[in-house]
Amino acid sequence: MGKLEGKVAIITGAAGGIGTAAAKLFATEGARLMLVDLDEAKLEALTRALGEERTAYAVADVADADQVKGFIAATSERFGGVDIALLNAGIEGKVARIKDQTEADFDRVIAINVRGVWLGLKYVMPEMKKRGGGSIVMTSSTAGIRAVPGLSPYIASKHAVIGLMRSGAMEGAALNIRVNTVNPSPIETPMIERLEDAVNPQRGNTKPMADNTPLRRYGQPEEVARLMLFLSSDDSSFCTGGVYMVDGGVSAGRN
Ligand code: NAD
């Protein structure tokens, strides 16, 4: 029997690298899925690939309260409730020194990466309470525990995700709702291609962020998805309020 048999999971950012890997793994483990993203073409293709009898999708902006309420309600309508929420959608924002960042870019990153996670937490917890509990996994980053130059809105947002997780864990404990973060280092996804190009424009075919990782490579989305599976399933029944690194050793040593 799969580790998520009988469970219903919402995955935001499901059309992206990490979200898609999580959707595939969770489907293999028996979950029924609501996939959420802005990219309808990718959502539709993934839903078809995973099987429409156990997978649905919603095109929604996680920063918009009505749209968040909408996809959570649609999940309960279609599958009878919500047991798991991967609050994973996120953007990296502009790469620039603080003096060159704009208020508009700062607000956009915070709206998606912080308000989006907070709205997910706010509206999914009452649904999980009806089921007697649940598990919420938020995607923070190594950028949630340390800084690099040029990414101040993103760094601030991923630190804030840890604060939201801890708040959710404290309030969720009495409801049997567990809340944790996964904190990846650079993972081989479209996001990291964009970041490498912005941070290291002269890189050519090199991968400086991989070289700066003690394991000397990018992580794979599937390696993050496996940690998400652990935290979503009953295997992690005593884990809440935790920051879980999946970072090839980045947080252990040199910056
Ligand atoms: P990605 O760019 O492949 O995927 C992100 C997805 O989020 C995209 O499909 C995008 O359409 C979606 N999205 C963006 N804004 C949205 C919005 N307002 N509403 C709904 N969906 C929206 O990147 P990824 O690596 O899969 O990123 C997933 C998460 O992992 C993000 O929160 C990111 O910050 C985090 N993360 C990524 C890395 C990495 O190296 N790739 C490292 C650490 C943390």
Short mmCIF file of C-alpha atoms and ligand atoms in Angstrom, two decimals:
data_model
loop_
_atom_site.label_atom_id
_atom_site.label_comp_id
_atom_site.label_asym_id
_atom_site.label_seq_id
_atom_site.Cartn_x
_atom_site.Cartn_y
_atom_site.Cartn_z
CA MET A 1 0.00 0.00 0.00
CA GLY A 2 1.26 3.49 -0.85
CA LYS A 3 2.30 5.83 1.95
CA LEU A 4 -0.43 8.33 0.96
CA GLU A 5 -3.26 5.89 0.21
CA GLY A 6 -6.59 7.57 0.99
CA LYS A 7 -5.02 11.02 1.40
CA VAL A 8 -5.90 14.18 -0.51
CA ALA A 9 -3.05 16.61 -1.26
CA ILE A 10 -2.97 20.15 -2.63
CA ILE A 11 0.30 21.09 -4.35
CA THR A 12 0.93 24.73 -5.29
CA GLY A 13 3.57 25.51 -7.88
CA ALA A 14 2.71 22.09 -9.31
CA ALA A 15 3.76 23.03 -12.85
CA GLY A 16 7.31 23.83 -11.72
CA GLY A 17 10.30 21.57 -11.24
CA ILE A 18 9.85 20.62 -7.58
CA GLY A 19 6.03 20.67 -7.62
CA THR A 20 5.86 18.35 -10.62
CA ALA A 21 8.29 15.89 -9.02
CA ALA A 22 6.20 15.92 -5.83
CA ALA A 23 2.98 15.39 -7.78
CA LYS A 24 4.42 12.35 -9.57
CA LEU A 25 5.77 10.81 -6.35
CA PHE A 26 2.59 11.50 -4.36
CA ALA A 27 0.48 9.95 -7.13
CA THR A 28 2.67 6.84 -7.06
CA GLU A 29 2.11 6.66 -3.30
CA GLY A 30 -1.68 6.70 -3.73
CA ALA A 31 -2.68 10.33 -3.06
CA ARG A 32 -5.47 12.13 -4.84
CA LEU A 33 -4.20 15.50 -5.99
CA MET A 34 -5.26 19.08 -6.59
CA LEU A 35 -2.53 20.71 -8.67
CA VAL A 36 -2.35 24.52 -8.48
CA ASP A 37 -0.32 26.90 -10.63
CA LEU A 38 -0.61 29.77 -13.10
CA ASP A 39 0.56 27.64 -16.04
CA GLU A 40 -2.56 25.93 -17.36
CA ALA A 41 -0.91 24.05 -20.23
CA LYS A 42 1.53 22.29 -17.88
CA LEU A 43 -1.18 21.60 -15.29
CA GLU A 44 -3.41 20.04 -17.91
CA ALA A 45 -0.65 17.83 -19.29
CA LEU A 46 0.40 16.69 -15.80
CA THR A 47 -3.20 15.96 -14.80
CA ARG A 48 -3.68 13.86 -17.91
CA ALA A 49 -0.40 12.00 -17.30
CA LEU A 50 -1.28 11.20 -13.68
CA GLY A 51 -4.88 10.20 -14.44
CA GLU A 52 -7.94 12.41 -14.29
CA GLU A 53 -9.83 10.06 -11.99
CA ARG A 54 -7.45 10.92 -9.11
CA THR A 55 -6.01 14.27 -10.21
CA ALA A 56 -7.58 17.71 -10.72
CA TYR A 57 -6.09 21.11 -11.31
CA ALA A 58 -6.83 24.76 -10.60
CA VAL A 59 -5.31 27.74 -12.38
CA ALA A 60 -4.89 30.16 -9.49
CA ASP A 61 -2.68 32.88 -8.08
CA VAL A 62 -1.61 31.92 -4.54
CA ALA A 63 -1.33 35.62 -3.62
CA ASP A 64 -5.06 36.19 -4.19
CA ALA A 65 -7.29 35.28 -1.24
CA ASP A 66 -10.39 34.52 -3.30
CA GLN A 67 -8.45 32.24 -5.61
CA VAL A 68 -6.88 30.41 -2.64
CA LYS A 69 -10.32 29.93 -1.05
CA GLY A 70 -11.51 28.76 -4.46
CA PHE A 71 -8.97 25.97 -4.96
CA ILE A 72 -9.30 24.74 -1.38
CA ALA A 73 -13.11 24.60 -1.73
CA ALA A 74 -12.76 22.87 -5.10
CA THR A 75 -10.50 20.24 -3.51
CA SER A 76 -13.02 19.42 -0.79
CA GLU A 77 -15.85 19.37 -3.30
CA ARG A 78 -14.03 16.99 -5.62
CA PHE A 79 -12.25 14.73 -3.12
CA GLY A 80 -14.16 15.19 0.17
CA GLY A 81 -11.51 17.11 2.16
CA VAL A 82 -7.83 18.01 2.43
CA ASP A 83 -5.13 16.06 4.34
CA ILE A 84 -1.90 17.49 2.91
CA ALA A 85 -0.90 20.90 1.57
CA LEU A 86 2.44 21.55 -0.12
CA LEU A 87 2.67 25.34 -0.13
CA ASN A 88 5.43 25.38 -2.68
CA ALA A 89 4.72 28.10 -5.29
CA GLY A 90 7.39 30.77 -5.31
CA ILE A 91 9.38 33.22 -7.40
CA GLU A 92 12.98 34.36 -7.08
CA GLY A 93 12.40 38.02 -7.99
CA LYS A 94 14.97 40.33 -9.46
CA VAL A 95 18.69 39.84 -8.81
CA ALA A 96 20.11 43.24 -7.77
CA ARG A 97 21.78 44.95 -4.84
CA ILE A 98 19.35 46.42 -2.30
CA LYS A 99 19.90 49.93 -3.60
CA ASP A 100 18.82 48.81 -7.08
CA GLN A 101 15.79 46.74 -6.06
CA THR A 102 12.38 48.38 -6.59
CA GLU A 103 9.46 48.54 -4.18
CA ALA A 104 7.27 46.90 -6.81
CA ASP A 105 9.60 43.88 -7.12
CA PHE A 106 9.92 43.60 -3.35
CA ASP A 107 6.12 43.66 -2.93
CA ARG A 108 5.61 41.07 -5.66
CA VAL A 109 8.05 38.58 -4.13
CA ILE A 110 6.56 39.06 -0.67
CA ALA A 111 3.00 38.77 -2.03
CA ILE A 112 3.64 35.39 -3.67
CA ASN A 113 6.22 33.84 -1.35
CA VAL A 114 4.88 35.09 1.99
CA ARG A 115 1.26 36.20 1.69
CA GLY A 116 0.65 33.24 -0.64
CA VAL A 117 1.91 30.79 1.99
CA TRP A 118 0.03 32.58 4.77
CA LEU A 119 -3.22 32.47 2.78
CA GLY A 120 -2.73 28.76 2.17
CA LEU A 121 -2.20 28.18 5.87
CA LYS A 122 -5.14 30.38 6.83
CA TYR A 123 -7.68 28.68 4.60
CA VAL A 124 -6.44 25.09 4.64
CA MET A 125 -6.21 24.65 8.42
CA PRO A 126 -10.01 24.79 8.96
CA GLU A 127 -10.45 22.15 6.23
CA MET A 128 -7.87 19.90 7.87
CA LYS A 129 -9.52 20.38 11.25
CA LYS A 130 -12.69 18.84 9.80
CA ARG A 131 -10.64 15.73 8.90
CA GLY A 132 -9.08 15.48 12.38
CA GLY A 133 -5.64 16.74 11.31
CA GLY A 134 -3.22 17.01 8.45
CA SER A 135 0.26 17.91 7.29
CA ILE A 136 1.40 21.20 5.76
CA VAL A 137 4.80 21.42 4.09
CA MET A 138 6.13 24.80 2.99
CA THR A 139 9.04 25.25 0.61
CA SER A 140 11.57 27.60 2.17
CA SER A 141 15.22 27.41 1.02
CA THR A 142 18.79 27.63 2.19
CA ALA A 143 17.92 31.28 1.52
CA GLY A 144 15.62 30.94 4.56
CA ILE A 145 18.54 30.51 6.96
CA ARG A 146 21.34 32.57 5.40
CA ALA A 147 21.90 35.32 2.84
CA VAL A 148 23.72 35.86 -0.43
CA PRO A 149 24.09 39.27 -2.08
CA GLY A 150 21.56 40.36 -4.68
CA LEU A 151 18.47 38.51 -3.55
CA SER A 152 17.18 40.54 -0.59
CA PRO A 153 13.41 40.18 -1.29
CA TYR A 154 13.76 36.42 -1.86
CA ILE A 155 15.99 35.96 1.22
CA ALA A 156 13.53 37.92 3.37
CA SER A 157 10.60 35.94 2.00
CA LYS A 158 12.16 32.54 2.67
CA HIS A 159 13.11 33.56 6.23
CA ALA A 160 9.48 34.66 6.69
CA VAL A 161 8.23 31.25 5.53
CA ILE A 162 10.02 29.71 8.52
CA GLY A 163 8.22 32.17 10.81
CA LEU A 164 4.87 31.25 9.27
CA MET A 165 5.69 27.55 9.62
CA ARG A 166 6.52 27.96 13.32
CA SER A 167 3.33 29.96 13.91
CA GLY A 168 1.28 27.34 12.06
CA ALA A 169 2.93 24.53 14.01
CA MET A 170 2.10 26.17 17.33
CA GLU A 171 -1.52 26.83 16.40
CA GLY A 172 -1.95 23.55 14.53
CA ALA A 173 -0.64 21.21 17.24
CA ALA A 174 -3.92 21.12 19.18
CA LEU A 175 -5.71 20.26 15.93
CA ASN A 176 -3.30 17.46 15.01
CA ILE A 177 -2.05 19.56 12.10
CA ARG A 178 1.71 19.32 11.59
CA VAL A 179 3.62 22.09 9.80
CA ASN A 180 7.23 21.92 8.57
CA THR A 181 9.51 23.49 5.98
CA VAL A 182 11.78 21.88 3.43
CA ASN A 183 14.86 23.98 2.68
CA PRO A 184 16.54 23.11 -0.61
CA SER A 185 19.85 24.43 -1.91
CA PRO A 186 20.04 24.97 -5.71
CA ILE A 187 17.91 22.33 -7.39
CA GLU A 188 18.02 21.58 -11.11
CA THR A 189 14.83 23.39 -12.18
CA PRO A 190 13.94 26.32 -14.48
CA MET A 191 14.33 28.61 -11.44
CA ILE A 192 17.98 27.73 -10.91
CA GLU A 193 18.80 28.22 -14.60
CA ARG A 194 17.38 31.76 -14.34
CA LEU A 195 19.25 32.44 -11.09
CA GLU A 196 22.60 31.15 -12.35
CA ASP A 197 22.28 33.39 -15.42
CA ALA A 198 21.39 36.42 -13.31
CA VAL A 199 23.97 35.91 -10.54
CA ASN A 200 26.80 34.66 -12.78
CA PRO A 201 26.19 36.16 -16.26
CA GLN A 202 29.63 35.11 -17.52
CA ARG A 203 29.18 31.46 -16.53
CA GLY A 204 28.99 29.93 -20.02
CA ASN A 205 28.51 26.20 -19.53
CA THR A 206 29.69 26.23 -15.92
CA LYS A 207 27.45 25.77 -12.88
CA PRO A 208 28.91 27.91 -10.09
CA MET A 209 26.09 27.17 -7.64
CA ALA A 210 26.63 23.46 -8.05
CA ASP A 211 30.37 23.90 -7.51
CA ASN A 212 29.67 25.80 -4.27
CA THR A 213 27.69 22.87 -2.89
CA PRO A 214 29.73 20.39 -0.79
CA LEU A 215 28.27 17.45 -2.77
CA ARG A 216 29.42 19.34 -5.93
CA ARG A 217 26.13 19.17 -7.82
CA TYR A 218 22.62 20.60 -7.96
CA GLY A 219 19.97 18.63 -6.14
CA GLN A 220 17.31 16.93 -8.22
CA PRO A 221 13.62 17.82 -7.78
CA GLU A 222 12.93 14.18 -6.88
CA GLU A 223 15.32 14.46 -3.93
CA VAL A 224 13.24 17.32 -2.53
CA ALA A 225 10.02 15.45 -3.30
CA ARG A 226 11.16 12.48 -1.20
CA LEU A 227 11.61 14.74 1.84
CA MET A 228 8.19 16.26 1.14
CA LEU A 229 6.75 12.75 1.07
CA PHE A 230 8.30 11.91 4.44
CA LEU A 231 6.91 15.10 6.01
CA SER A 232 3.47 14.62 4.42
CA SER A 233 3.07 10.97 5.40
CA ASP A 234 2.51 9.33 8.76
CA ASP A 235 6.22 8.34 8.76
CA SER A 236 6.85 11.81 10.24
CA SER A 237 4.01 11.64 12.81
CA PHE A 238 6.11 13.26 15.59
CA CYS A 239 7.64 15.97 13.38
CA THR A 240 6.20 19.45 13.54
CA GLY A 241 7.72 22.93 13.67
CA GLY A 242 10.89 21.72 11.95
CA VAL A 243 13.26 23.17 9.37
CA TYR A 244 14.41 20.29 7.13
CA MET A 245 17.45 20.92 4.97
CA VAL A 246 17.86 19.12 1.64
CA ASP A 247 20.95 20.98 0.56
CA GLY A 248 23.92 18.78 -0.28
CA GLY A 249 25.71 20.08 2.82
CA VAL A 250 25.45 23.81 2.08
CA SER A 251 24.17 24.78 5.53
CA ALA A 252 26.81 22.72 7.33
CA GLY A 253 29.83 24.60 6.20
CA ARG A 254 31.21 27.32 4.02
CA ASN A 255 28.95 30.04 2.76
P1 NAD B 1 9.93 26.68 -10.77
O1 NAD B 1 10.12 28.07 -11.25
O2 NAD B 1 10.21 25.52 -11.66
O3 NAD B 1 8.44 26.49 -10.20
C1 NAD B 1 7.72 27.47 -9.51
C2 NAD B 1 6.25 27.36 -9.91
O4 NAD B 1 5.48 28.30 -9.15
C3 NAD B 1 6.04 27.71 -11.40
O5 NAD B 1 5.36 26.65 -12.05
C4 NAD B 1 5.21 28.97 -11.36
O6 NAD B 1 4.29 29.08 -12.43
C5 NAD B 1 4.50 28.84 -10.01
N1 NAD B 1 4.05 30.14 -9.53
C6 NAD B 1 4.75 31.30 -9.50
N2 NAD B 1 3.99 32.29 -9.01
C7 NAD B 1 2.78 31.74 -8.73
C8 NAD B 1 1.57 32.27 -8.21
N3 NAD B 1 1.45 33.57 -7.89
N4 NAD B 1 0.52 31.43 -8.03
C9 NAD B 1 0.61 30.12 -8.38
N5 NAD B 1 1.74 29.57 -8.88
C10 NAD B 1 2.81 30.37 -9.06
O7 NAD B 1 10.83 26.55 -9.46
P2 NAD B 1 10.96 25.39 -8.37
O8 NAD B 1 12.39 25.23 -8.10
O9 NAD B 1 10.14 24.21 -8.68
O10 NAD B 1 10.34 26.19 -7.12
C11 NAD B 1 9.46 25.62 -6.17
C12 NAD B 1 9.75 26.22 -4.82
O11 NAD B 1 11.05 25.82 -4.40
C13 NAD B 1 9.76 27.76 -4.78
O12 NAD B 1 9.09 28.21 -3.61
C14 NAD B 1 11.23 28.09 -4.72
O13 NAD B 1 11.47 29.34 -4.11
C15 NAD B 1 11.75 26.93 -3.90
N6 NAD B 1 13.18 26.66 -4.01
C16 NAD B 1 13.75 26.36 -5.21
C17 NAD B 1 15.09 26.11 -5.27
C18 NAD B 1 15.77 25.79 -6.59
O14 NAD B 1 16.99 25.80 -6.62
N7 NAD B 1 15.05 25.50 -7.66
C19 NAD B 1 15.90 26.15 -4.12
C20 NAD B 1 15.28 26.43 -2.91
C21 NAD B 1 13.93 26.69 -2.86
#
